[in-house]
mmCIF file with all atom_site columns, C-alpha atoms in Angstrom:
data_model
loop_
_atom_site.group_PDB
_atom_site.id
_atom_site.type_symbol
_atom_site.label_atom_id
_atom_site.label_alt_id
_atom_site.label_comp_id
_atom_site.label_asym_id
_atom_site.label_entity_id
_atom_site.label_seq_id
_atom_site.pdbx_PDB_ins_code
_atom_site.Cartn_x
_atom_site.Cartn_y
_atom_site.Cartn_z
_atom_site.occupancy
_atom_site.B_iso_or_equiv
_atom_site.pdbx_formal_charge
_atom_site.auth_seq_id
_atom_site.auth_comp_id
_atom_site.auth_asym_id
_atom_site.auth_atom_id
_atom_site.pdbx_PDB_model_num
ATOM 1   C CA . MET K 1 1   ? -0.258  0.312   -0.086 1.00 59.00 ? 138 MET K CA 1
ATOM 2   C CA . THR K 1 2   ? 1.248   3.677   -0.876 1.00 61.00 ? 139 THR K CA 1
ATOM 3   C CA . GLU K 1 3   ? 0.847   5.698   2.157  1.00 65.00 ? 140 GLU K CA 1
ATOM 4   C CA . THR K 1 4   ? 0.755   9.740   1.093  1.00 77.00 ? 141 THR K CA 1
ATOM 5   C CA . GLU K 1 5   ? 0.761   12.268  3.708  1.00 84.00 ? 142 GLU K CA 1
ATOM 6   C CA . ILE K 1 6   ? 1.866   15.675  5.100  1.00 87.00 ? 143 ILE K CA 1
ATOM 7   C CA . LYS K 1 7   ? 3.179   16.108  8.414  1.00 90.00 ? 144 LYS K CA 1
ATOM 8   C CA . SER K 1 8   ? 4.497   18.885  10.882 1.00 93.00 ? 145 SER K CA 1
ATOM 9   C CA . ILE K 1 9   ? 6.090   19.192  14.018 1.00 94.00 ? 146 ILE K CA 1
ATOM 10  C CA . ILE K 1 10  ? 3.925   21.657  16.350 1.00 96.00 ? 147 ILE K CA 1
ATOM 11  C CA . ASP K 1 11  ? 4.666   22.843  19.891 1.00 96.00 ? 148 ASP K CA 1
ATOM 12  C CA . GLU K 1 12  ? 2.862   22.079  23.003 1.00 97.00 ? 149 GLU K CA 1
ATOM 13  C CA . THR K 1 13  ? 0.675   24.706  22.929 1.00 97.00 ? 150 THR K CA 1
ATOM 14  C CA . THR K 1 14  ? -0.424  24.247  19.552 1.00 97.00 ? 151 THR K CA 1
ATOM 15  C CA . TYR K 1 15  ? -0.710  20.623  20.271 1.00 98.00 ? 152 TYR K CA 1
ATOM 16  C CA . LYS K 1 16  ? -3.221  21.880  23.236 1.00 97.00 ? 153 LYS K CA 1
ATOM 17  C CA . GLN K 1 17  ? -5.105  24.110  20.994 1.00 97.00 ? 154 GLN K CA 1
ATOM 18  C CA . ALA K 1 18  ? -5.189  21.055  18.078 1.00 97.00 ? 155 ALA K CA 1
ATOM 19  C CA . ILE K 1 19  ? -7.114  19.125  20.565 1.00 97.00 ? 156 ILE K CA 1
ATOM 20  C CA . LYS K 1 20  ? -9.658  21.631  21.268 1.00 97.00 ? 157 LYS K CA 1
ATOM 21  C CA . ALA K 1 21  ? -10.376 22.797  17.944 1.00 96.00 ? 158 ALA K CA 1
ATOM 22  C CA . PHE K 1 22  ? -11.706 19.234  16.253 1.00 96.00 ? 159 PHE K CA 1
ATOM 23  C CA . LYS K 1 23  ? -14.415 16.571  18.062 1.00 96.00 ? 160 LYS K CA 1
ATOM 24  C CA . TRP K 1 24  ? -12.070 13.142  17.341 1.00 98.00 ? 161 TRP K CA 1
ATOM 25  C CA . ASP K 1 25  ? -13.441 10.095  15.949 1.00 98.00 ? 162 ASP K CA 1
ATOM 26  C CA . SER K 1 26  ? -10.912 8.340   18.201 1.00 97.00 ? 163 SER K CA 1
ATOM 27  C CA . VAL K 1 27  ? -8.194  8.554   20.737 1.00 97.00 ? 164 VAL K CA 1
ATOM 28  C CA . LYS K 1 28  ? -5.605  5.405   20.670 1.00 96.00 ? 165 LYS K CA 1
ATOM 29  C CA . GLU K 1 29  ? -2.541  4.744   22.384 1.00 97.00 ? 166 GLU K CA 1
ATOM 30  C CA . GLN K 1 30  ? 0.002   2.835   20.133 1.00 97.00 ? 167 GLN K CA 1
ATOM 31  C CA . THR K 1 31  ? 3.149   1.601   21.003 1.00 98.00 ? 168 THR K CA 1
ATOM 32  C CA . ASN K 1 32  ? 6.000   1.193   18.429 1.00 97.00 ? 169 ASN K CA 1
ATOM 33  C CA . TYR K 1 33  ? 9.400   -1.290  18.912 1.00 98.00 ? 170 TYR K CA 1
ATOM 34  C CA . TYR K 1 34  ? 12.095  -0.243  15.863 1.00 98.00 ? 171 TYR K CA 1
ATOM 35  C CA . TYR K 1 35  ? 14.399  -2.622  14.660 1.00 98.00 ? 172 TYR K CA 1
ATOM 36  C CA . THR K 1 36  ? 17.913  -2.481  13.032 1.00 96.00 ? 173 THR K CA 1
ATOM 37  C CA . ASP K 1 37  ? 20.325  -4.411  11.241 1.00 97.00 ? 174 ASP K CA 1
ATOM 38  C CA . LYS K 1 38  ? 24.218  -4.502  12.699 1.00 96.00 ? 175 LYS K CA 1
ATOM 39  C CA . ASN K 1 39  ? 25.521  -3.549  9.178  1.00 95.00 ? 176 ASN K CA 1
ATOM 40  C CA . GLY K 1 40  ? 22.919  -0.436  8.510  1.00 93.00 ? 177 GLY K CA 1
ATOM 41  C CA . ILE K 1 41  ? 21.332  -1.667  5.402  1.00 95.00 ? 178 ILE K CA 1
ATOM 42  C CA . LEU K 1 42  ? 18.347  -0.989  6.526  1.00 94.00 ? 179 LEU K CA 1
ATOM 43  C CA . ARG K 1 43  ? 19.089  2.943   7.428  1.00 91.00 ? 180 ARG K CA 1
ATOM 44  C CA . GLU K 1 44  ? 20.814  2.740   4.105  1.00 91.00 ? 181 GLU K CA 1
ATOM 45  C CA . LYS K 1 45  ? 18.307  1.693   1.475  1.00 90.00 ? 182 LYS K CA 1
ATOM 46  C CA . ARG K 1 46  ? 15.562  3.954   4.174  1.00 88.00 ? 183 ARG K CA 1
ATOM 47  C CA . ILE K 1 47  ? 13.583  0.975   5.052  1.00 93.00 ? 184 ILE K CA 1
ATOM 48  C CA . MET K 1 48  ? 12.053  0.990   8.663  1.00 94.00 ? 185 MET K CA 1
ATOM 49  C CA . VAL K 1 49  ? 11.059  -1.918  10.428 1.00 97.00 ? 186 VAL K CA 1
ATOM 50  C CA . ARG K 1 50  ? 9.086   -1.962  13.584 1.00 97.00 ? 187 ARG K CA 1
ATOM 51  C CA . VAL K 1 51  ? 6.210   -4.060  15.323 1.00 98.00 ? 188 VAL K CA 1
ATOM 52  C CA . ARG K 1 52  ? 3.733   -1.608  15.904 1.00 97.00 ? 189 ARG K CA 1
ATOM 53  C CA . VAL K 1 53  ? 1.064   -2.321  19.323 1.00 97.00 ? 190 VAL K CA 1
ATOM 54  C CA . VAL K 1 54  ? -2.687  -0.988  19.409 1.00 96.00 ? 191 VAL K CA 1
ATOM 55  C CA . ASP K 1 55  ? -5.033  -2.788  21.942 1.00 95.00 ? 192 ASP K CA 1
ATOM 56  C CA . GLY K 1 56  ? -2.789  -5.024  22.729 1.00 95.00 ? 193 GLY K CA 1
ATOM 57  C CA . ILE K 1 57  ? -2.230  -6.615  18.900 1.00 97.00 ? 194 ILE K CA 1
ATOM 58  C CA . PRO K 1 58  ? 1.165   -6.758  17.045 1.00 98.00 ? 195 PRO K CA 1
ATOM 59  C CA . LYS K 1 59  ? 1.743   -6.514  13.585 1.00 97.00 ? 196 LYS K CA 1
ATOM 60  C CA . ILE K 1 60  ? 5.512   -5.496  12.034 1.00 97.00 ? 197 ILE K CA 1
ATOM 61  C CA . GLN K 1 61  ? 5.264   -3.447  9.826  1.00 96.00 ? 198 GLN K CA 1
ATOM 62  C CA . ILE K 1 62  ? 7.869   -1.931  7.072  1.00 95.00 ? 199 ILE K CA 1
ATOM 63  C CA . LYS K 1 63  ? 7.845   1.367   5.234  1.00 91.00 ? 200 LYS K CA 1
ATOM 64  C CA . LEU K 1 64  ? 10.322  2.295   2.095  1.00 85.00 ? 201 LEU K CA 1
ATOM 65  C CA . HIS K 1 65  ? 10.667  6.248   1.927  1.00 75.00 ? 202 HIS K CA 1
ATOM 66  C CA . LYS K 1 66  ? 10.435  7.196   -1.348 1.00 72.00 ? 203 LYS K CA 1
ATOM 67  C CA . ASN K 1 67  ? 11.479  10.644  -1.230 1.00 66.00 ? 204 ASN K CA 1
ATOM 68  C CA . GLU K 1 68  ? 13.084  13.203  0.869  1.00 65.00 ? 205 GLU K CA 1
ATOM 69  C CA . ASN K 1 69  ? 13.590  16.723  2.067  1.00 59.00 ? 206 ASN K CA 1
ATOM 70  C CA . SER K 1 70  ? 10.030  17.597  1.738  1.00 60.00 ? 207 SER K CA 1
ATOM 71  C CA . PRO K 1 71  ? 6.839   18.088  3.701  1.00 61.00 ? 208 PRO K CA 1
ATOM 72  C CA . LEU K 1 72  ? 5.239   15.335  1.723  1.00 63.00 ? 209 LEU K CA 1
ATOM 73  C CA . GLN K 1 73  ? 6.204   12.149  2.758  1.00 67.00 ? 210 GLN K CA 1
ATOM 74  C CA . ILE K 1 74  ? 5.097   9.219   0.050  1.00 69.00 ? 211 ILE K CA 1
ATOM 75  C CA . CYS K 1 75  ? 5.993   5.630   1.753  1.00 76.00 ? 212 CYS K CA 1
ATOM 76  C CA . GLU K 1 76  ? 5.354   2.336   0.561  1.00 82.00 ? 213 GLU K CA 1
ATOM 77  C CA . GLU K 1 77  ? 3.950   0.080   3.529  1.00 87.00 ? 214 GLU K CA 1
ATOM 78  C CA . ASN K 1 78  ? 3.387   -3.531  4.715  1.00 91.00 ? 215 ASN K CA 1
ATOM 79  C CA . GLU K 1 79  ? 1.982   -5.376  7.535  1.00 94.00 ? 216 GLU K CA 1
ATOM 80  C CA . TYR K 1 80  ? 2.338   -8.764  8.552  1.00 94.00 ? 217 TYR K CA 1
ATOM 81  C CA . GLU K 1 81  ? 0.534   -10.776 11.734 1.00 93.00 ? 218 GLU K CA 1
ATOM 82  C CA . THR K 1 82  ? 3.216   -11.582 14.655 1.00 95.00 ? 219 THR K CA 1
ATOM 83  C CA . ASP K 1 83  ? 1.900   -12.524 17.954 1.00 95.00 ? 220 ASP K CA 1
ATOM 84  C CA . CYS K 1 84  ? 4.851   -10.980 20.205 1.00 96.00 ? 221 CYS K CA 1
ATOM 85  C CA . VAL K 1 85  ? 7.121   -8.061  20.265 1.00 98.00 ? 222 VAL K CA 1
ATOM 86  C CA . PRO K 1 86  ? 10.311  -10.110 19.633 1.00 97.00 ? 223 PRO K CA 1
ATOM 87  C CA . ASP K 1 87  ? 13.995  -9.101  20.673 1.00 98.00 ? 224 ASP K CA 1
ATOM 88  C CA . VAL K 1 88  ? 15.685  -10.175 17.449 1.00 97.00 ? 225 VAL K CA 1
ATOM 89  C CA . ILE K 1 89  ? 14.070  -11.088 14.322 1.00 97.00 ? 226 ILE K CA 1
ATOM 90  C CA . ASP K 1 90  ? 15.363  -13.961 12.922 1.00 96.00 ? 227 ASP K CA 1
ATOM 91  C CA . SER K 1 91  ? 17.194  -13.253 9.535  1.00 96.00 ? 228 SER K CA 1
ATOM 92  C CA . GLU K 1 92  ? 15.059  -15.456 7.309  1.00 96.00 ? 229 GLU K CA 1
ATOM 93  C CA . LYS K 1 93  ? 11.569  -13.503 8.421  1.00 95.00 ? 230 LYS K CA 1
ATOM 94  C CA . ALA K 1 94  ? 13.702  -10.420 7.881  1.00 96.00 ? 231 ALA K CA 1
ATOM 95  C CA . ARG K 1 95  ? 14.386  -11.271 4.420  1.00 96.00 ? 232 ARG K CA 1
ATOM 96  C CA . GLU K 1 96  ? 10.734  -12.587 3.837  1.00 94.00 ? 233 GLU K CA 1
ATOM 97  C CA . ILE K 1 97  ? 9.334   -9.177  5.650  1.00 94.00 ? 234 ILE K CA 1
ATOM 98  C CA . THR K 1 98  ? 12.227  -6.725  3.895  1.00 94.00 ? 235 THR K CA 1
ATOM 99  C CA . GLY K 1 99  ? 12.980  -8.299  0.863  1.00 93.00 ? 236 GLY K CA 1
ATOM 100 C CA . ILE K 1 100 ? 16.691  -7.842  1.325  1.00 94.00 ? 237 ILE K CA 1
ATOM 101 C CA . ASP K 1 101 ? 19.227  -9.591  3.043  1.00 95.00 ? 238 ASP K CA 1
ATOM 102 C CA . THR K 1 102 ? 20.333  -7.675  6.155  1.00 96.00 ? 239 THR K CA 1
ATOM 103 C CA . GLY K 1 103 ? 20.893  -10.528 8.880  1.00 96.00 ? 240 GLY K CA 1
ATOM 104 C CA . GLU K 1 104 ? 19.029  -10.868 12.136 1.00 97.00 ? 241 GLU K CA 1
ATOM 105 C CA . LEU K 1 105 ? 17.379  -7.668  13.337 1.00 97.00 ? 242 LEU K CA 1
ATOM 106 C CA . TYR K 1 106 ? 17.619  -6.187  16.656 1.00 97.00 ? 243 TYR K CA 1
ATOM 107 C CA . LYS K 1 107 ? 14.867  -4.368  18.880 1.00 97.00 ? 244 LYS K CA 1
ATOM 108 C CA . MET K 1 108 ? 16.318  -0.516  19.455 1.00 97.00 ? 245 MET K CA 1
ATOM 109 C CA . GLY K 1 109 ? 13.148  0.532   21.931 1.00 96.00 ? 246 GLY K CA 1
ATOM 110 C CA . PHE K 1 110 ? 10.275  1.984   21.601 1.00 97.00 ? 247 PHE K CA 1
ATOM 111 C CA . ALA K 1 111 ? 7.908   5.534   21.259 1.00 98.00 ? 248 ALA K CA 1
ATOM 112 C CA . SER K 1 112 ? 4.649   5.833   22.866 1.00 98.00 ? 249 SER K CA 1
ATOM 113 C CA . THR K 1 113 ? 1.959   7.356   20.939 1.00 98.00 ? 250 THR K CA 1
ATOM 114 C CA . VAL K 1 114 ? -1.337  9.152   22.091 1.00 98.00 ? 251 VAL K CA 1
ATOM 115 C CA . ARG K 1 115 ? -3.098  9.314   18.430 1.00 98.00 ? 252 ARG K CA 1
ATOM 116 C CA . ASN K 1 116 ? -6.035  11.500  18.644 1.00 98.00 ? 253 ASN K CA 1
ATOM 117 C CA . LEU K 1 117 ? -7.633  10.566  14.636 1.00 97.00 ? 254 LEU K CA 1
ATOM 118 C CA . LYS K 1 118 ? -10.344 12.579  12.390 1.00 96.00 ? 255 LYS K CA 1
ATOM 119 C CA . TYR K 1 119 ? -11.857 11.086  9.512  1.00 93.00 ? 256 TYR K CA 1
ATOM 120 C CA . HIS K 1 120 ? -12.641 14.442  7.319  1.00 91.00 ? 257 HIS K CA 1
ATOM 121 C CA . ASN K 1 121 ? -13.631 14.724  3.410  1.00 88.00 ? 258 ASN K CA 1
ATOM 122 C CA . GLY K 1 122 ? -11.259 11.968  2.007  1.00 86.00 ? 259 GLY K CA 1
ATOM 123 C CA . SER K 1 123 ? -8.601  12.875  4.295  1.00 90.00 ? 260 SER K CA 1
ATOM 124 C CA . GLU K 1 124 ? -7.282  11.221  7.654  1.00 93.00 ? 261 GLU K CA 1
ATOM 125 C CA . LEU K 1 125 ? -6.467  13.939  10.254 1.00 95.00 ? 262 LEU K CA 1
ATOM 126 C CA . CYS K 1 126 ? -3.862  12.463  12.978 1.00 96.00 ? 263 CYS K CA 1
ATOM 127 C CA . LEU K 1 127 ? -2.998  14.472  15.875 1.00 98.00 ? 264 LEU K CA 1
ATOM 128 C CA . ASP K 1 128 ? 0.272   12.834  17.927 1.00 98.00 ? 265 ASP K CA 1
ATOM 129 C CA . LYS K 1 129 ? 1.858   13.147  20.980 1.00 98.00 ? 266 LYS K CA 1
ATOM 130 C CA . THR K 1 130 ? 5.048   10.726  20.976 1.00 98.00 ? 267 THR K CA 1
ATOM 131 C CA . THR K 1 131 ? 7.445   9.261   24.075 1.00 98.00 ? 268 THR K CA 1
ATOM 132 C CA . TYR K 1 132 ? 10.713  7.621   24.072 1.00 97.00 ? 269 TYR K CA 1
ATOM 133 C CA . PHE K 1 133 ? 13.379  7.826   26.081 1.00 95.00 ? 270 PHE K CA 1
ATOM 134 C CA . ASP K 1 134 ? 13.388  11.588  28.515 1.00 92.00 ? 271 ASP K CA 1
ATOM 135 C CA . LYS K 1 135 ? 11.869  13.387  24.752 1.00 96.00 ? 272 LYS K CA 1
ATOM 136 C CA . THR K 1 136 ? 7.929   14.365  24.312 1.00 97.00 ? 273 THR K CA 1
ATOM 137 C CA . ASP K 1 137 ? 7.393   15.207  20.825 1.00 96.00 ? 274 ASP K CA 1
ATOM 138 C CA . TYR K 1 138 ? 3.710   16.463  19.324 1.00 97.00 ? 275 TYR K CA 1
ATOM 139 C CA . GLU K 1 139 ? 3.261   15.987  15.662 1.00 96.00 ? 276 GLU K CA 1
ATOM 140 C CA . VAL K 1 140 ? 0.473   16.684  12.955 1.00 96.00 ? 277 VAL K CA 1
ATOM 141 C CA . GLU K 1 141 ? 0.026   14.352  10.100 1.00 93.00 ? 278 GLU K CA 1
ATOM 142 C CA . VAL K 1 142 ? -3.003  14.473  7.102  1.00 92.00 ? 279 VAL K CA 1
ATOM 143 C CA . GLU K 1 143 ? -2.604  11.464  5.144  1.00 88.00 ? 280 GLU K CA 1
ATOM 144 C CA . TYR K 1 144 ? -4.853  11.294  2.333  1.00 86.00 ? 281 TYR K CA 1
ATOM 145 C CA . GLU K 1 145 ? -5.095  9.260   -1.564 1.00 80.00 ? 282 GLU K CA 1
ATOM 146 C CA . ASP K 1 146 ? -5.854  11.905  -4.146 1.00 77.00 ? 283 ASP K CA 1
ATOM 147 C CA . LYS K 1 147 ? -6.335  15.211  -2.775 1.00 80.00 ? 284 LYS K CA 1
ATOM 148 C CA . MET K 1 148 ? -6.092  16.549  0.731  1.00 81.00 ? 285 MET K CA 1
ATOM 149 C CA . SER K 1 149 ? -9.230  18.296  1.814  1.00 84.00 ? 286 SER K CA 1
ATOM 150 C CA . ALA K 1 150 ? -8.840  22.116  1.384  1.00 87.00 ? 287 ALA K CA 1
ATOM 151 C CA . ASP K 1 151 ? -11.277 23.030  4.157  1.00 90.00 ? 288 ASP K CA 1
ATOM 152 C CA . LEU K 1 152 ? -9.099  20.800  7.150  1.00 92.00 ? 289 LEU K CA 1
ATOM 153 C CA . LEU K 1 153 ? -6.019  22.390  5.623  1.00 90.00 ? 290 LEU K CA 1
ATOM 154 C CA . MET K 1 154 ? -7.367  26.128  5.865  1.00 93.00 ? 291 MET K CA 1
ATOM 155 C CA . LYS K 1 155 ? -8.952  24.643  9.947  1.00 94.00 ? 292 LYS K CA 1
ATOM 156 C CA . LEU K 1 156 ? -4.346  23.804  10.442 1.00 95.00 ? 293 LEU K CA 1
ATOM 157 C CA . THR K 1 157 ? -3.417  26.851  9.214  1.00 94.00 ? 294 THR K CA 1
ATOM 158 C CA . SER K 1 158 ? -5.645  28.773  11.190 1.00 95.00 ? 295 SER K CA 1
ATOM 159 C CA . LEU K 1 159 ? -4.003  27.059  14.336 1.00 95.00 ? 296 LEU K CA 1
ATOM 160 C CA . GLY K 1 160 ? -0.756  28.271  12.976 1.00 93.00 ? 297 GLY K CA 1
ATOM 161 C CA . ILE K 1 161 ? 0.272   24.458  11.355 1.00 94.00 ? 298 ILE K CA 1
ATOM 162 C CA . ALA K 1 162 ? 1.957   25.161  8.447  1.00 90.00 ? 299 ALA K CA 1
ATOM 163 C CA . PHE K 1 163 ? 3.334   21.957  5.990  1.00 87.00 ? 300 PHE K CA 1
ATOM 164 C CA . ASN K 1 164 ? 6.159   24.515  4.567  1.00 81.00 ? 301 ASN K CA 1
ATOM 165 C CA . LYS K 1 165 ? 9.305   22.732  5.223  1.00 78.00 ? 302 LYS K CA 1
ATOM 166 C CA . LYS K 1 166 ? 10.831  18.762  5.441  1.00 80.00 ? 303 LYS K CA 1
ATOM 167 C CA . CYS K 1 167 ? 9.908   16.965  8.610  1.00 78.00 ? 304 CYS K CA 1
ATOM 168 C CA . VAL K 1 168 ? 11.359  14.742  9.899  1.00 82.00 ? 305 VAL K CA 1
ATOM 169 C CA . GLY K 1 169 ? 9.291   11.590  11.529 1.00 85.00 ? 306 GLY K CA 1
ATOM 170 C CA . LYS K 1 170 ? 9.034   9.640   14.048 1.00 91.00 ? 307 LYS K CA 1
ATOM 171 C CA . PHE K 1 171 ? 12.038  6.721   13.716 1.00 91.00 ? 308 PHE K CA 1
ATOM 172 C CA . SER K 1 172 ? 14.367  9.569   12.622 1.00 89.00 ? 309 SER K CA 1
ATOM 173 C CA . ARG K 1 173 ? 13.564  11.513  15.894 1.00 92.00 ? 310 ARG K CA 1
ATOM 174 C CA . PHE K 1 174 ? 14.382  8.257   17.488 1.00 95.00 ? 311 PHE K CA 1
ATOM 175 C CA . LEU K 1 175 ? 17.065  7.638   16.115 1.00 92.00 ? 312 LEU K CA 1
ATOM 176 C CA . ASP K 1 176 ? 18.817  10.704  16.861 1.00 92.00 ? 313 ASP K CA 1
ATOM 177 C CA . GLU K 1 177 ? 17.600  10.237  20.655 1.00 94.00 ? 314 GLU K CA 1
ATOM 178 C CA . TYR K 1 178 ? 18.949  6.469   20.701 1.00 93.00 ? 315 TYR K CA 1
ATOM 179 C CA . GLU K 1 179 ? 22.439  8.000   19.028 1.00 91.00 ? 316 GLU K CA 1
ATOM 180 C CA . LYS K 1 180 ? 22.906  9.714   22.243 1.00 91.00 ? 317 LYS K CA 1
ATOM 181 C CA . GLN K 1 181 ? 21.682  7.145   24.285 1.00 86.00 ? 318 GLN K CA 1
ATOM 182 C CA . VAL K 1 182 ? 24.424  4.244   22.932 1.00 78.00 ? 319 VAL K CA 1
#
């Protein structure tokens, strides 16, 4: 599945304003457990491997980022069933899910997100508060297929949310903090 979205990092004040500005369809907590390989092949090829747990159900997710340096993110995303959050994904399973020979994949850590979700005119608005290590950040994502809802964009703009520069995704932000820890 191809995922098209725009993202913006926001501050806590803007996050709180956005929480009040919309009637949310749902609020969910999710935990993403991130994986890496010993030789840095995933990073080199811009592939992210995680196990996402929502409502106690884990799923392996793979994202291949197709563009860079833009608020618009285009990713090929695939999901696989799993029954747990392993410390190590064996090399055979890693090859099956990524399509490349990476060797074993090792769990690096996790990020917990509270996601407010709203569906509006073919767009999906996600307002996220994410905590990893000792850091918390806030992000707005708008996912869409054909075109983004213009009135949704206007509403976000009125809240001071702009989509005019590159936005580093959750995994990249997690990696920055991870490297400070090791």
